[in-house]
Coordinates of C-alpha atoms in Angstrom, one line a residue:
X135 CA 114.3 133.9 -64.3
X136 CA 111.4 134.6 -66.5
X137 CA 108.7 136.7 -64.9
X138 CA 105.2 137.4 -66.0
X139 CA 103.2 140.4 -64.9
X140 CA 99.5 140.7 -65.6
X141 CA 97.5 143.9 -65.6
X142 CA 94.0 145.1 -66.6
X143 CA 91.8 143.3 -64.3
X144 CA 88.9 144.9 -62.4
X145 CA 85.2 145.0 -61.9
X146 CA 82.6 145.4 -64.7
X147 CA 79.0 144.9 -65.3
X148 CA 77.7 142.0 -67.3
X149 CA 78.0 142.8 -71.0
X150 CA 81.0 144.9 -70.5
X151 CA 84.6 144.5 -71.7
X152 CA 88.1 144.3 -70.2
X153 CA 91.5 143.9 -71.8
X154 CA 94.1 142.0 -69.8
X155 CA 97.9 142.4 -70.5
X156 CA 100.8 140.1 -69.6
X157 CA 104.4 141.3 -70.0
X158 CA 107.2 138.7 -70.1
X159 CA 110.6 139.7 -68.9
X160 CA 113.3 139.0 -69.7
X161 CA 112.2 137.3 -72.9
X162 CA 115.0 135.6 -74.8
X163 CA 112.5 133.7 -76.9
X164 CA 109.7 135.5 -78.7
X165 CA 108.7 132.1 -80.0
X166 CA 107.4 130.8 -76.7
X167 CA 103.7 129.9 -76.6
X168 CA 101.5 131.8 -74.2
X169 CA 98.1 131.2 -72.6
X170 CA 95.5 132.6 -70.2
X171 CA 94.0 130.5 -67.5
X172 CA 91.4 131.4 -64.9
X173 CA 90.3 130.0 -61.5
X174 CA 87.1 130.8 -59.6
X175 CA 86.8 130.1 -55.9
X176 CA 86.1 126.4 -55.4
X177 CA 86.7 125.5 -59.0
X178 CA 89.7 124.0 -60.9
X179 CA 92.0 126.1 -63.0
X180 CA 90.6 126.4 -66.5
X181 CA 92.6 127.2 -69.7
X182 CA 90.6 129.8 -71.7
X183 CA 92.9 130.9 -74.5
X184 CA 96.3 130.2 -75.9
X185 CA 98.5 131.4 -78.8
X186 CA 101.3 129.5 -80.4
X187 CA 104.8 130.9 -80.7
X188 CA 105.4 130.2 -84.4
X189 CA 102.3 131.1 -86.4
X190 CA 100.2 132.8 -83.8
X191 CA 97.6 130.1 -84.0
X192 CA 94.9 130.6 -81.3
X193 CA 92.6 128.2 -79.4
X194 CA 89.8 128.9 -77.0
X195 CA 87.7 127.0 -74.5
X196 CA 84.1 126.6 -75.4
X197 CA 83.1 128.8 -72.5
X198 CA 84.8 131.9 -74.0
X199 CA 84.8 131.2 -77.8
X200 CA 83.4 134.1 -79.7
X201 CA 83.8 136.5 -76.8
X202 CA 87.5 136.5 -75.9
X203 CA 90.4 137.2 -78.2
X204 CA 94.1 136.4 -77.4
X205 CA 96.9 138.3 -79.3
X206 CA 100.5 139.0 -78.8
X207 CA 102.9 141.8 -79.6
X208 CA 106.3 140.2 -79.8
X209 CA 108.2 143.5 -80.1
X210 CA 106.8 144.3 -76.7
X211 CA 107.0 140.8 -75.2
X212 CA 103.4 141.1 -74.3
X213 CA 100.3 139.0 -74.7
X214 CA 96.7 140.3 -74.4
X215 CA 93.3 138.9 -73.7
X216 CA 90.4 141.1 -74.9
X217 CA 87.3 140.0 -73.1
X218 CA 83.9 141.2 -74.5
X219 CA 80.3 140.4 -73.5
X220 CA 81.4 139.4 -70.1
X221 CA 79.2 137.3 -67.9
X222 CA 79.0 136.8 -64.1
X223 CA 80.4 133.3 -64.6
X224 CA 83.6 134.8 -66.0
X225 CA 84.4 136.1 -62.5
X226 CA 87.7 134.6 -61.5
X227 CA 91.4 135.2 -61.0
X228 CA 93.1 135.2 -64.5
X229 CA 96.6 134.0 -64.9
X230 CA 99.1 134.4 -67.7
X231 CA 101.3 131.4 -68.6
X232 CA 104.3 131.0 -70.8
X233 CA 106.1 127.9 -72.1
X234 CA 109.8 127.3 -71.5
X235 CA 110.6 128.2 -75.1
X236 CA 108.4 125.8 -77.1
X237 CA 106.2 127.3 -79.8
X238 CA 103.5 124.7 -79.2
X239 CA 100.3 125.9 -77.4
X240 CA 97.3 124.2 -75.9
X241 CA 95.0 124.7 -72.9
X242 CA 96.7 122.2 -70.6
X243 CA 98.5 123.6 -67.5
X244 CA 101.4 121.2 -67.9
X245 CA 102.3 122.8 -71.3
X246 CA 103.5 126.0 -69.5
X247 CA 106.5 126.5 -67.3
X248 CA 106.0 130.1 -66.1
X249 CA 103.0 131.7 -64.4
X250 CA 102.0 135.2 -63.4
X251 CA 100.5 136.0 -60.0
X252 CA 97.1 136.6 -61.4
X253 CA 94.7 139.5 -61.8
X254 CA 91.1 139.5 -60.5
X255 CA 88.2 139.9 -62.8
X256 CA 84.7 140.5 -61.3
X257 CA 81.6 140.6 -63.4
X258 CA 78.4 141.7 -61.7
X259 CA 74.9 141.0 -63.0

């Protein structure tokens, strides 16, 4: 069973930064696509960033483009989400997601087979 473990969440003031990490274990496919989603209370889950398993191509939602950066370290079976210039509206539970082995990545929930338990990010004004 593939397990994802997020870390790095916390509380920060607006304008601050956080770096989330997601470790995948065991990982028999370093080519699987990965993504980050978030869900705020009373809102639907939103895909914010993804990275493909072949070329490392990235995509972002309009709400985070230019502020968030997704990256991966295949040797460590880890994907990261660097979040800069955080805003109060970024407050949410952030989830890491992994495909079943496909390299293809997009921001749709149905693309991913495995999910972490989430890490809370709170941004105060």
